[in-house]
Short mmCIF file of C-alpha atoms and ligand atoms in Angstrom, two decimals:
data_model
loop_
_atom_site.label_atom_id
_atom_site.label_comp_id
_atom_site.label_asym_id
_atom_site.label_seq_id
_atom_site.Cartn_x
_atom_site.Cartn_y
_atom_site.Cartn_z
CA MET A 1 23.82 7.60 -55.13
CA MET A 2 27.53 7.44 -54.42
CA LEU A 3 28.70 9.03 -57.63
CA VAL A 4 31.30 11.04 -55.81
CA ALA A 5 33.61 9.05 -53.58
CA PRO A 6 33.53 10.28 -49.98
CA GLN A 7 36.74 12.09 -49.18
CA THR A 8 37.54 10.67 -45.78
CA ALA A 9 35.68 7.46 -45.01
CA SER A 10 36.88 4.00 -46.06
CA SER A 11 40.11 5.37 -47.49
CA SER A 12 41.50 6.00 -43.99
CA VAL A 13 40.18 2.78 -42.44
CA LEU A 14 42.49 -0.19 -42.10
CA ALA A 15 40.85 -3.21 -43.64
CA LEU A 16 41.19 -6.24 -41.36
CA SER A 17 42.08 -9.57 -42.90
CA TRP A 18 41.11 -12.94 -41.43
CA LEU A 19 44.72 -13.33 -40.41
CA ASP A 20 44.47 -10.11 -38.42
CA LEU A 21 41.42 -11.54 -36.66
CA ALA A 22 43.33 -14.71 -35.89
CA PHE A 23 46.00 -12.62 -34.21
CA ALA A 24 43.30 -10.92 -32.14
CA GLY A 25 42.03 -14.38 -31.19
CA ALA A 26 45.28 -14.92 -29.33
CA LEU A 27 43.88 -12.61 -26.67
CA VAL A 28 40.99 -15.01 -26.06
CA ILE A 29 43.57 -17.76 -25.67
CA VAL A 30 45.20 -15.64 -22.93
CA ALA A 31 41.81 -15.53 -21.17
CA MET A 32 41.47 -19.31 -21.54
CA ALA A 33 44.96 -19.86 -20.19
CA ILE A 34 44.20 -17.74 -17.13
CA SER A 35 41.02 -19.70 -16.62
CA ALA A 36 42.89 -23.01 -16.75
CA TRP A 37 45.69 -21.76 -14.48
CA GLN A 38 43.28 -20.40 -11.84
CA ARG A 39 40.88 -23.33 -12.26
CA LEU A 40 37.94 -21.09 -13.08
CA GLY A 41 36.32 -23.72 -15.28
CA LEU A 42 35.65 -21.08 -17.89
CA ALA A 43 38.04 -22.19 -20.63
CA ARG A 44 35.40 -24.18 -22.49
CA GLY A 45 32.98 -21.29 -22.12
CA PHE A 46 35.52 -18.92 -23.65
CA ALA A 47 36.09 -21.25 -26.59
CA ILE A 48 32.37 -21.55 -27.26
CA GLY A 49 31.86 -17.86 -26.62
CA ALA A 50 34.58 -16.85 -29.04
CA VAL A 51 33.15 -19.06 -31.78
CA ARG A 52 29.64 -17.78 -31.10
CA ALA A 53 30.80 -14.18 -31.18
CA VAL A 54 32.46 -14.71 -34.55
CA VAL A 55 29.49 -16.54 -36.05
CA GLN A 56 26.90 -14.09 -34.68
CA LEU A 57 28.82 -11.00 -35.70
CA VAL A 58 29.63 -12.28 -39.16
CA ALA A 59 25.99 -13.26 -39.64
CA VAL A 60 24.87 -9.83 -38.50
CA GLY A 61 27.42 -8.29 -40.84
CA TYR A 62 25.89 -10.09 -43.79
CA VAL A 63 22.34 -9.24 -42.67
CA LEU A 64 23.25 -5.57 -42.38
CA THR A 65 25.02 -5.61 -45.73
CA TYR A 66 21.92 -7.12 -47.28
CA LEU A 67 19.56 -4.67 -45.58
CA ILE A 68 21.62 -1.67 -46.55
CA ALA A 69 21.90 -2.92 -50.12
CA THR A 70 18.21 -3.75 -50.59
CA ARG A 71 16.72 -0.89 -48.52
CA ARG A 72 13.26 -2.39 -48.08
CA TRP A 73 11.19 -0.85 -45.28
CA TYR A 74 9.50 -4.15 -44.39
CA LEU A 75 12.81 -5.96 -44.06
CA VAL A 76 14.08 -3.21 -41.78
CA LEU A 77 10.96 -3.40 -39.59
CA LEU A 78 11.18 -7.18 -39.52
CA THR A 79 14.78 -6.92 -38.31
CA LEU A 80 13.76 -4.47 -35.59
CA LEU A 81 11.01 -6.88 -34.52
CA VAL A 82 13.45 -9.79 -34.31
CA MET A 83 15.74 -7.63 -32.16
CA LEU A 84 12.80 -6.71 -29.92
CA VAL A 85 11.78 -10.33 -29.40
CA ALA A 86 15.35 -11.44 -28.69
CA ALA A 87 15.77 -8.62 -26.17
CA THR A 88 12.45 -9.46 -24.50
CA LYS A 89 13.42 -13.09 -24.16
CA THR A 90 16.78 -12.15 -22.65
CA ALA A 91 15.16 -9.71 -20.23
CA THR A 92 12.63 -12.23 -18.92
CA ASP A 93 14.49 -15.55 -19.07
CA ARG A 94 15.98 -15.27 -15.60
CA GLN A 95 12.71 -14.34 -13.88
CA LYS A 96 10.99 -17.16 -12.07
CA ARG A 97 7.67 -15.54 -11.26
CA GLY A 98 4.98 -15.27 -13.94
CA ARG A 99 7.36 -15.49 -16.86
CA ALA A 100 4.79 -15.76 -19.65
CA LYS A 101 2.96 -12.66 -18.43
CA LEU A 102 6.23 -10.86 -17.89
CA PHE A 103 7.27 -11.63 -21.46
CA VAL A 104 4.19 -9.82 -22.74
CA ILE A 105 4.72 -6.96 -20.30
CA SER A 106 8.40 -6.47 -21.09
CA GLY A 107 7.91 -6.87 -24.82
CA THR A 108 5.17 -4.25 -24.88
CA ALA A 109 7.14 -1.95 -22.60
CA MET A 110 10.20 -2.15 -24.86
CA LEU A 111 8.05 -1.71 -27.95
CA ILE A 112 6.69 1.50 -26.40
CA GLY A 113 9.90 2.77 -24.78
CA ALA A 114 12.32 1.86 -27.56
CA GLY A 115 9.82 2.37 -30.38
CA VAL A 116 8.75 5.87 -29.34
CA THR A 117 12.37 6.86 -28.81
CA LEU A 118 13.51 5.51 -32.16
CA ALA A 119 10.61 7.14 -34.01
CA TYR A 120 11.29 10.46 -32.33
CA VAL A 121 15.00 10.38 -33.14
CA ASP A 122 14.23 9.27 -36.70
CA VAL A 123 11.60 11.86 -37.52
CA ILE A 124 12.42 14.83 -35.30
CA VAL A 125 16.15 14.66 -34.54
CA LEU A 126 17.86 13.06 -37.54
CA ARG A 127 15.01 13.54 -40.08
CA LEU A 128 16.13 10.47 -42.04
CA HIS A 129 15.36 10.05 -45.74
CA PRO A 130 14.01 7.53 -46.25
CA TRP A 131 12.62 7.15 -42.75
CA TYR A 132 13.63 3.48 -42.66
CA ASP A 133 17.28 4.05 -43.64
CA PRO A 134 18.80 0.84 -42.22
CA GLN A 135 22.29 2.30 -41.90
CA TYR A 136 20.99 4.50 -39.08
CA LEU A 137 17.92 2.74 -37.73
CA ILE A 138 19.43 -0.62 -36.99
CA PRO A 139 22.54 0.46 -35.07
CA LEU A 140 20.50 3.04 -33.15
CA PHE A 141 17.80 0.55 -32.29
CA GLY A 142 20.46 -1.93 -31.22
CA MET A 143 21.72 0.51 -28.63
CA ILE A 144 18.24 1.56 -27.52
CA ILE A 145 16.92 -1.97 -27.18
CA GLY A 146 20.00 -3.18 -25.32
CA ASN A 147 19.56 -0.51 -22.68
CA ALA A 148 15.77 -0.82 -22.58
CA MET A 149 16.27 -4.54 -22.02
CA ASN A 150 18.46 -3.93 -18.99
CA GLY A 151 15.94 -1.40 -17.66
CA ALA A 152 13.07 -3.86 -18.09
CA ALA A 153 14.97 -6.70 -16.43
CA LEU A 154 16.10 -4.55 -13.51
CA ALA A 155 12.63 -3.08 -12.96
CA ALA A 156 10.97 -6.50 -12.88
CA ASP A 157 13.68 -8.10 -10.79
CA ARG A 158 13.73 -5.34 -8.21
CA LEU A 159 9.95 -5.04 -8.01
CA ASN A 160 9.79 -8.75 -7.33
CA SER A 161 12.24 -8.58 -4.45
CA GLU A 162 10.77 -5.37 -3.01
CA MET A 163 7.27 -6.84 -3.02
CA GLU A 164 8.58 -9.91 -1.26
CA LEU A 165 10.53 -7.87 1.29
CA ARG A 166 7.65 -5.46 1.90
CA ARG A 167 4.79 -7.93 2.10
CA GLY A 168 3.95 -6.86 5.64
CA GLU A 169 3.99 -3.18 4.79
CA VAL A 170 1.97 -3.63 1.60
CA GLU A 171 -0.62 -5.69 3.41
CA ALA A 172 -0.78 -3.16 6.27
CA TYR A 173 -1.70 -0.52 3.69
CA LEU A 174 -4.27 -2.77 2.05
CA ALA A 175 -5.83 -3.60 5.41
CA LEU A 176 -6.45 0.11 5.97
CA GLY A 177 -8.27 0.36 2.64
CA ALA A 178 -5.36 1.56 0.47
CA SER A 179 -5.41 0.87 -3.26
CA PRO A 180 -2.82 -1.60 -4.56
CA ALA A 181 -1.06 1.34 -6.23
CA ARG A 182 -0.80 3.17 -2.91
CA ALA A 183 0.19 0.03 -1.02
CA SER A 184 3.05 -0.76 -3.39
CA ALA A 185 4.15 2.82 -4.13
CA GLU A 186 7.45 2.48 -2.26
CA ALA A 187 8.27 -0.86 -3.90
CA VAL A 188 7.54 0.57 -7.34
CA ARG A 189 9.58 3.70 -6.62
CA ARG A 190 12.60 1.66 -5.59
CA ALA A 191 12.28 -0.64 -8.58
CA LEU A 192 12.23 2.37 -10.90
CA VAL A 193 15.25 3.99 -9.27
CA ALA A 194 17.16 0.70 -9.59
CA ALA A 195 16.20 0.40 -13.25
CA ILE A 196 17.02 3.97 -14.23
CA MET A 197 20.09 4.63 -12.08
CA PRO A 198 22.62 2.87 -14.38
CA THR A 199 21.57 5.12 -17.24
CA LEU A 200 21.94 8.20 -15.07
CA ASN A 201 25.40 7.03 -14.00
CA MET A 202 26.28 6.52 -17.65
CA LEU A 203 25.29 10.13 -18.40
CA MET A 204 27.51 11.30 -15.57
CA VAL A 205 30.69 9.55 -16.69
CA VAL A 206 30.35 9.20 -20.46
CA GLY A 207 33.51 10.49 -22.10
CA LEU A 208 35.39 10.49 -18.80
CA VAL A 209 35.58 6.90 -17.75
CA SER A 210 34.47 5.29 -20.96
CA LEU A 211 34.37 6.09 -24.63
CA PRO A 212 31.16 4.56 -25.92
CA GLY A 213 31.46 1.88 -28.57
CA MET A 214 29.60 3.76 -31.22
CA MET A 215 31.73 6.86 -30.85
CA THR A 216 34.89 4.79 -30.88
CA GLY A 217 33.70 3.05 -34.02
CA GLN A 218 32.85 6.28 -35.79
CA ILE A 219 36.23 7.78 -34.97
CA ILE A 220 38.09 4.70 -36.14
CA GLY A 221 35.85 4.75 -39.20
CA GLY A 222 37.23 8.16 -40.06
CA SER A 223 34.53 10.52 -38.82
CA SER A 224 35.68 13.69 -37.17
CA PRO A 225 35.58 13.25 -33.40
CA LEU A 226 33.26 16.25 -33.16
CA THR A 227 30.75 14.60 -35.47
CA ALA A 228 31.05 11.40 -33.47
CA VAL A 229 30.45 13.35 -30.28
CA ARG A 230 27.24 14.88 -31.62
CA TYR A 231 25.92 11.45 -32.49
CA GLN A 232 26.92 10.21 -29.08
CA ILE A 233 25.04 13.04 -27.39
CA VAL A 234 21.93 12.05 -29.30
CA VAL A 235 22.51 8.45 -28.28
CA VAL A 236 22.87 9.06 -24.53
CA PHE A 237 19.78 11.30 -24.46
CA MET A 238 17.93 8.67 -26.42
CA LEU A 239 18.92 5.99 -23.93
CA ALA A 240 17.72 8.08 -20.99
CA GLY A 241 14.28 8.46 -22.55
CA ALA A 242 14.00 4.86 -23.69
CA VAL A 243 15.09 3.34 -20.38
CA ALA A 244 12.79 5.55 -18.32
CA MET A 245 9.77 4.84 -20.52
CA THR A 246 10.41 1.10 -20.67
CA SER A 247 11.01 0.81 -16.93
CA VAL A 248 7.89 2.71 -15.93
CA VAL A 249 5.68 0.61 -18.18
CA VAL A 250 7.18 -2.60 -16.80
CA ALA A 251 6.93 -1.50 -13.16
CA LEU A 252 3.36 -0.22 -13.30
CA TRP A 253 2.05 -3.14 -15.31
CA TYR A 254 3.98 -5.86 -13.49
CA ARG A 255 2.74 -4.37 -10.20
CA GLY A 256 -0.76 -5.47 -11.12
CA THR A 257 0.28 -9.12 -11.12
CA PHE A 258 0.97 -9.00 -7.38
CA PHE A 259 -2.67 -8.23 -6.54
CA THR A 260 -6.02 -9.93 -7.08
CA ALA A 261 -9.13 -8.16 -8.35
CA ALA A 262 -10.29 -7.94 -4.72
CA GLU A 263 -7.14 -5.95 -3.87
CA GLN A 264 -5.45 -8.80 -2.02
CA LEU A 265 -1.80 -9.77 -2.23
CA VAL A 266 -1.43 -12.81 -4.46
CA SER A 267 -0.20 -15.62 -2.23
CA ARG A 268 3.30 -16.88 -2.79
CA MET B 1 -32.64 -6.63 6.81
CA THR B 2 -34.03 -9.08 9.33
CA ALA B 3 -33.86 -8.72 13.08
CA ALA B 4 -31.10 -11.32 13.24
CA ASP B 5 -28.94 -9.37 10.78
CA ALA B 6 -29.18 -6.26 12.91
CA VAL B 7 -27.32 -7.87 15.77
CA THR B 8 -24.91 -9.97 13.72
CA ALA B 9 -21.67 -8.44 12.56
CA PHE B 10 -20.21 -11.44 10.74
CA SER B 11 -21.98 -14.56 9.68
CA LEU B 12 -20.00 -17.40 8.05
CA ARG B 13 -21.66 -20.38 6.39
CA GLN B 14 -19.90 -23.49 5.12
CA VAL B 15 -16.65 -21.61 4.57
CA GLN B 16 -13.85 -23.66 3.03
CA GLN B 17 -10.34 -22.51 2.31
CA ILE B 18 -7.70 -24.45 0.41
CA ARG B 19 -4.18 -23.19 -0.03
CA GLY B 20 -1.35 -24.35 -2.19
CA ASP B 21 -1.68 -27.97 -3.21
CA ASP B 22 -4.73 -29.19 -1.42
CA VAL B 23 -3.97 -27.88 2.07
CA HIS B 24 -7.35 -27.32 3.74
CA THR B 25 -6.83 -24.36 6.03
CA LEU B 26 -10.54 -24.01 6.82
CA ARG B 27 -13.23 -26.70 6.68
CA ASP B 28 -17.01 -26.31 6.99
CA VAL B 29 -16.78 -23.17 9.09
CA ASP B 30 -20.17 -21.94 10.37
CA LEU B 31 -19.87 -19.04 12.76
CA ASP B 32 -21.81 -15.98 13.90
CA ILE B 33 -20.10 -13.02 15.46
CA PRO B 34 -22.68 -10.80 17.18
CA ARG B 35 -22.25 -7.06 17.06
CA GLY B 36 -20.65 -5.43 20.10
CA GLU B 37 -19.13 -8.61 21.47
CA VAL B 38 -15.49 -9.31 22.18
CA VAL B 39 -14.76 -12.68 20.64
CA ALA B 40 -11.65 -14.65 21.53
CA LEU B 41 -10.45 -17.10 18.88
CA VAL B 42 -8.36 -19.85 20.45
CA GLY B 43 -6.89 -23.17 19.45
CA PRO B 44 -3.63 -24.95 18.85
CA SER B 45 -0.99 -23.62 16.48
CA GLY B 46 -1.92 -24.26 12.88
CA ALA B 47 -5.64 -24.55 13.66
CA GLY B 48 -6.56 -21.89 11.12
CA LYS B 49 -7.17 -18.89 13.39
CA THR B 50 -5.16 -16.43 11.32
CA SER B 51 -6.63 -17.87 8.15
CA LEU B 52 -10.12 -17.24 9.50
CA ILE B 53 -9.76 -13.63 10.58
CA ARG B 54 -7.94 -12.73 7.37
CA LEU B 55 -11.14 -13.60 5.53
CA LEU B 56 -13.14 -11.09 7.54
CA ASN B 57 -11.71 -7.99 5.88
CA ARG B 58 -10.96 -9.84 2.65
CA LEU B 59 -7.19 -10.04 2.93
CA ASP B 60 -7.93 -13.53 1.58
CA SER B 61 -10.99 -15.10 -0.02
CA PRO B 62 -12.52 -18.48 0.80
CA ALA B 63 -12.66 -21.25 -1.79
CA SER B 64 -16.39 -21.59 -1.15
CA GLY B 65 -19.07 -20.68 1.37
CA SER B 66 -20.52 -17.30 2.27
CA ILE B 67 -19.49 -14.51 4.61
CA THR B 68 -21.82 -11.63 5.41
CA TYR B 69 -21.07 -8.45 7.30
CA ASP B 70 -23.98 -6.40 8.61
CA GLY B 71 -26.29 -8.57 6.53
CA SER B 72 -24.47 -8.04 3.21
CA LEU B 73 -22.26 -10.56 1.47
CA ILE B 74 -18.80 -9.09 1.86
CA GLU B 75 -18.13 -9.33 -1.87
CA THR B 76 -20.95 -6.84 -2.38
CA ILE B 77 -19.36 -4.24 -0.09
CA PRO B 78 -16.67 -2.16 -1.83
CA VAL B 79 -13.47 -3.68 -0.49
CA ARG B 80 -11.99 -0.37 0.67
CA GLU B 81 -15.21 0.42 2.52
CA LEU B 82 -15.14 -3.00 4.20
CA ARG B 83 -11.51 -2.54 5.21
CA ARG B 84 -12.22 0.89 6.62
CA ARG B 85 -15.09 -0.46 8.69
CA VAL B 86 -13.26 -3.63 9.72
CA ALA B 87 -9.74 -2.85 10.91
CA PHE B 88 -7.01 -5.49 11.08
CA VAL B 89 -4.12 -5.40 13.54
CA PHE B 90 -1.34 -7.76 12.51
CA GLN B 91 0.67 -10.01 14.77
CA ALA B 92 3.90 -8.20 13.87
CA PRO B 93 2.62 -4.89 12.51
CA ALA B 94 4.65 -3.09 9.84
CA MET B 95 5.15 0.61 10.47
CA PHE B 96 5.03 2.96 7.50
CA PRO B 97 8.00 5.23 6.84
CA GLY B 98 8.01 8.42 8.93
CA THR B 99 6.82 9.40 12.38
CA VAL B 100 4.04 7.94 14.47
CA ALA B 101 1.92 11.00 13.61
CA GLU B 102 2.55 10.37 9.91
CA ASN B 103 1.51 6.76 10.33
CA LEU B 104 -1.77 7.90 11.84
CA ALA B 105 -2.24 10.47 9.07
CA VAL B 106 -1.89 7.77 6.42
CA ALA B 107 -4.73 5.83 8.02
CA ARG B 108 -6.90 8.94 8.39
CA ASP B 109 -6.40 9.97 4.76
CA LEU B 110 -7.19 6.48 3.52
CA ALA B 111 -10.34 6.40 5.65
CA ARG B 112 -11.52 9.76 4.32
CA ALA B 113 -10.97 8.54 0.77
CA ALA B 114 -12.84 5.26 1.32
CA PRO B 115 -16.27 4.83 -0.31
CA ASN B 116 -19.29 5.82 1.79
CA ALA B 117 -17.12 7.39 4.48
CA GLY B 118 -18.98 10.71 4.43
CA ALA B 119 -20.44 10.72 7.94
CA ILE B 120 -17.90 8.67 9.84
CA LYS B 121 -16.34 10.03 12.94
CA ILE B 122 -12.55 9.87 12.84
CA PRO B 123 -10.78 10.47 16.13
CA GLU B 124 -8.09 13.12 16.52
CA PRO B 125 -4.58 11.59 16.47
CA ASP B 126 -4.08 12.49 20.15
CA GLU B 127 -7.31 10.77 21.04
CA ALA B 128 -6.40 7.62 19.10
CA LEU B 129 -2.99 7.50 20.77
CA HIS B 130 -4.63 7.98 24.15
CA LEU B 131 -7.19 5.24 23.50
CA ALA B 132 -4.42 2.84 22.49
CA GLY B 133 -2.41 3.77 25.58
CA VAL B 134 0.37 5.58 23.76
CA ASP B 135 1.99 8.63 25.33
CA PRO B 136 1.15 11.65 23.09
CA ALA B 137 4.86 12.54 23.10
CA PHE B 138 5.34 9.53 20.82
CA ALA B 139 3.67 11.35 17.94
CA SER B 140 6.98 12.76 16.74
CA ARG B 141 8.96 9.52 17.15
CA ASP B 142 10.25 7.64 14.13
CA ALA B 143 7.82 4.73 13.81
CA GLN B 144 10.49 2.32 12.60
CA SER B 145 12.46 2.77 15.81
CA LEU B 146 9.68 1.61 18.17
CA SER B 147 9.82 -1.51 20.30
CA GLY B 148 7.48 -4.45 19.66
CA GLY B 149 4.96 -3.38 22.30
CA GLU B 150 5.02 0.22 21.15
CA ARG B 151 4.46 -0.85 17.56
CA GLN B 152 1.53 -2.97 18.60
CA ARG B 153 -0.09 -0.01 20.36
CA VAL B 154 0.66 2.41 17.55
CA SER B 155 -0.82 -0.03 15.08
CA ILE B 156 -3.97 -0.18 17.21
CA ALA B 157 -4.07 3.63 17.28
CA ARG B 158 -3.53 3.64 13.52
CA ALA B 159 -6.41 1.23 13.05
CA LEU B 160 -8.65 3.46 15.19
CA MET B 161 -7.93 6.38 12.84
CA THR B 162 -10.19 4.78 10.25
CA GLY B 163 -13.16 5.06 12.60
CA PRO B 164 -13.77 1.28 12.48
CA GLU B 165 -16.83 -0.63 13.69
CA THR B 166 -14.95 -3.88 14.11
CA LEU B 167 -11.40 -4.60 15.20
CA LEU B 168 -9.63 -7.82 14.22
CA LEU B 169 -6.49 -8.59 16.21
CA ASP B 170 -4.12 -11.44 15.41
CA GLU B 171 -2.28 -12.43 18.59
CA PRO B 172 -1.64 -8.82 19.59
CA THR B 173 0.28 -9.88 22.68
CA SER B 174 2.25 -12.89 21.44
CA ALA B 175 5.57 -11.08 21.18
CA LEU B 176 5.25 -9.07 24.37
CA ASP B 177 6.23 -9.25 28.03
CA PRO B 178 3.36 -10.24 30.32
CA ASP B 179 3.20 -6.68 31.70
CA VAL B 180 2.95 -5.09 28.29
CA ALA B 181 0.50 -7.79 27.21
CA ASP B 182 -1.76 -6.96 30.17
CA HIS B 183 -1.80 -3.33 29.10
CA ILE B 184 -2.79 -4.21 25.54
CA ILE B 185 -5.57 -6.44 26.82
CA ALA B 186 -6.84 -3.70 29.13
CA THR B 187 -6.78 -1.38 26.13
CA VAL B 188 -8.80 -3.78 23.99
CA ARG B 189 -11.39 -4.21 26.71
CA MET B 190 -11.65 -0.47 27.22
CA LEU B 191 -11.99 0.16 23.47
CA ALA B 192 -14.75 -2.37 23.09
CA ALA B 193 -16.66 -0.73 25.91
CA SER B 194 -16.06 2.92 25.11
CA MET B 195 -16.37 2.77 21.31
CA GLN B 196 -18.90 -0.09 21.07
CA LEU B 197 -16.44 -1.94 18.85
CA THR B 198 -16.95 -5.50 17.84
CA VAL B 199 -13.64 -7.24 18.50
CA VAL B 200 -12.31 -10.55 17.24
CA MET B 201 -9.01 -11.39 18.88
CA VAL B 202 -6.84 -14.41 18.22
CA THR B 203 -4.83 -15.39 21.27
CA HIS B 204 -2.69 -18.18 22.57
CA ARG B 205 -3.17 -17.18 26.20
CA LEU B 206 -6.29 -18.70 27.65
CA GLU B 207 -6.35 -16.51 30.74
CA GLU B 208 -6.26 -13.54 28.40
CA ALA B 209 -9.15 -14.89 26.35
CA ARG B 210 -11.14 -15.48 29.48
CA ALA B 211 -10.43 -12.04 30.90
CA VAL B 212 -11.23 -10.01 27.84
CA SER B 213 -13.87 -11.83 25.83
CA THR B 214 -17.62 -12.23 26.01
CA ARG B 215 -17.59 -15.12 23.55
CA THR B 216 -14.97 -17.74 22.81
CA VAL B 217 -14.47 -19.72 19.63
CA PHE B 218 -12.36 -22.86 19.76
CA MET B 219 -10.72 -24.03 16.53
CA GLU B 220 -8.75 -27.15 15.77
CA ALA B 221 -7.49 -28.70 12.53
CA ALA B 222 -9.16 -26.15 10.24
CA ARG B 223 -12.58 -26.46 11.93
CA VAL B 224 -14.55 -24.43 14.42
CA ILE B 225 -15.13 -27.08 17.05
CA GLU B 226 -17.24 -25.12 19.49
CA ALA B 227 -18.30 -21.52 20.09
CA GLY B 228 -20.28 -19.95 22.91
CA PRO B 229 -20.32 -17.49 25.80
CA THR B 230 -16.87 -17.32 27.36
CA GLU B 231 -18.07 -18.37 30.84
CA THR B 232 -19.71 -21.50 29.46
CA MET B 233 -16.76 -22.33 27.23
CA PHE B 234 -14.33 -22.13 30.13
CA THR B 235 -16.48 -24.03 32.59
CA ALA B 236 -18.60 -26.53 30.70
CA PRO B 237 -17.79 -26.87 27.00
CA THR B 238 -19.77 -29.69 25.43
CA ASN B 239 -17.10 -30.90 23.05
CA GLU B 240 -14.47 -33.14 24.55
CA ARG B 241 -11.53 -31.69 22.64
CA ALA B 242 -12.65 -28.17 23.54
CA ARG B 243 -12.80 -29.28 27.17
CA ASN B 244 -9.32 -30.76 27.02
CA PHE B 245 -7.94 -27.58 25.49
CA LEU B 246 -9.82 -24.95 27.50
CA LEU B 247 -9.80 -26.66 30.86
CA ARG B 248 -6.29 -28.07 30.67
CA GLY B 249 -4.55 -28.04 34.00
CA LYS B 250 -7.86 -27.64 35.83
N1 ATP C 1 0.04 -19.50 2.33
C1 ATP C 1 -0.12 -20.74 2.83
N2 ATP C 1 0.08 -21.80 2.03
C2 ATP C 1 -0.08 -23.07 2.50
N3 ATP C 1 -0.46 -23.34 3.75
C3 ATP C 1 -0.67 -22.31 4.59
C4 ATP C 1 -0.53 -20.95 4.18
N4 ATP C 1 -0.82 -20.17 5.23
C5 ATP C 1 -1.13 -20.99 6.23
N5 ATP C 1 -1.04 -22.27 5.87
C6 ATP C 1 -1.31 -23.44 6.71
O1 ATP C 1 -2.64 -23.33 7.15
C7 ATP C 1 -2.77 -23.84 8.45
C8 ATP C 1 -3.43 -22.79 9.31
O2 ATP C 1 -2.58 -21.69 9.43
P1 ATP C 1 -2.97 -20.44 10.34
O3 ATP C 1 -1.87 -19.46 10.19
O4 ATP C 1 -4.33 -20.00 9.99
O5 ATP C 1 -2.95 -21.10 11.78
P2 ATP C 1 -3.05 -20.39 13.19
O6 ATP C 1 -4.18 -21.07 13.91
O7 ATP C 1 -3.12 -18.93 13.05
O8 ATP C 1 -1.68 -20.83 13.83
P3 ATP C 1 -0.72 -20.04 14.85
O9 ATP C 1 -1.38 -20.15 16.18
O10 ATP C 1 0.55 -20.81 14.80
O11 ATP C 1 -0.61 -18.64 14.35
C9 ATP C 1 -1.37 -24.19 8.91
O12 ATP C 1 -1.23 -25.59 8.78
C10 ATP C 1 -0.48 -23.48 7.96
O13 ATP C 1 0.73 -24.18 7.74
MG1 MG C 2 -1.78 -17.36 13.46
#
């Protein structure tokens, strides 16, 4: 494929040596020193975290190198699936109530929300050839799934607390013959706002307060900032769709677990 | 339908309820609630009074035993129809967002949407407020801003908007001043008479039970100990614990 060397890319990128990384590691030592000085008890955590970050990122680097080199559609899909499962586990680990069921709910919601978004961007927006091009799919899915995961976790968490807080109201609706959907409409609405709001805030300030990681990376990698910006626009729109879809599936499905078949509140 | 069914609103047989880890909240409950009567449910705290009336419009389900309403097992009545016909007024009623009028409208819309609600007569909001002893000027008030007694009345008015046959009240006066409590009790008595409602009211105040009810049910430790006409229960109950409770200080 690459018979002609690209004019800009790699040539303008500084290659980092391990020694360079060691210098960067000094900054983690600053964090550890502050932790020790202020007795935060986080020094050990920083040491472990720094090692984990290195190991995880290097491992991912090799996986990506392998995927991009081999270009096998099933390996790409398998990678996406592993990312989905890891994100689902992270989103549901902190929840106390009905975790097994919530795992299924969140996993399916992210599969729908992130999957539909990724497929749409792949086929309609970027029109990738081949459709499974790992160089695009995996970084994009990483961003989508990360945000979908936060949406799923926030939706579940907030629905849980709203349903607890509003028990009296929900039951007052039920006692008048309201459906569970009607009785919990306000709780669901608030859970969805809580889940989606961070994404909306991100849309409002992107480029002003923060330069997103992907855009930063592309620019450092030698892309023209205007190209990087176009990709970033696709990314933020993508995140809006993915988070909204994931959150609504989680909220509407999880809602069902608070009610019995006889339209009663499940007791605590 | 047999003749007995025609005059019985609720009939409970061998009802058991177990919550959490083996906490029996109701044991061997057999009870008939005749149509058109005002039934007072009394007994010490923790006796199971709330647990019992929550079963009657299926806010909870028993572990075993049967409950019929109007001759039908309540599981065979669509739950939204049952809840329209059997209204529940909570001890500390939650108001819905919006005005008092909007609260009443919610109840009316739900009642209209309930199964088999075609021919029911739903009162006008003004009429429901009047019946519950609420000044019509309250219609435009924010429901969340009402006092405890006002909420209690509005929640009774809201319950009436479903055109119910039976009214279940869980300690409607427990949080209120004696004056306000007397008003609520007068309201309940008037409703039962003017709308031919069957009423089941949990109360801690024995004088209230005696004043308002035609029948009294005494519960203790998850069981119905004795039930009968209020006059008999307050003068000559047969059970010794019922006598100690109902005639205390006499
Ligand atoms: N969700 C629950 N889980 C476990 N136990 C419960 C639950 N709800 C009620 N109980 C217990 O069941 C028993 C009966 O409670 P219930 O509320 O029916 O009593 P009550 O007669 O209404 O009392 P009070 O006069 O104080 O309102 C109590 O011992 C109570 O602690
Ligand atoms: Mg009670």
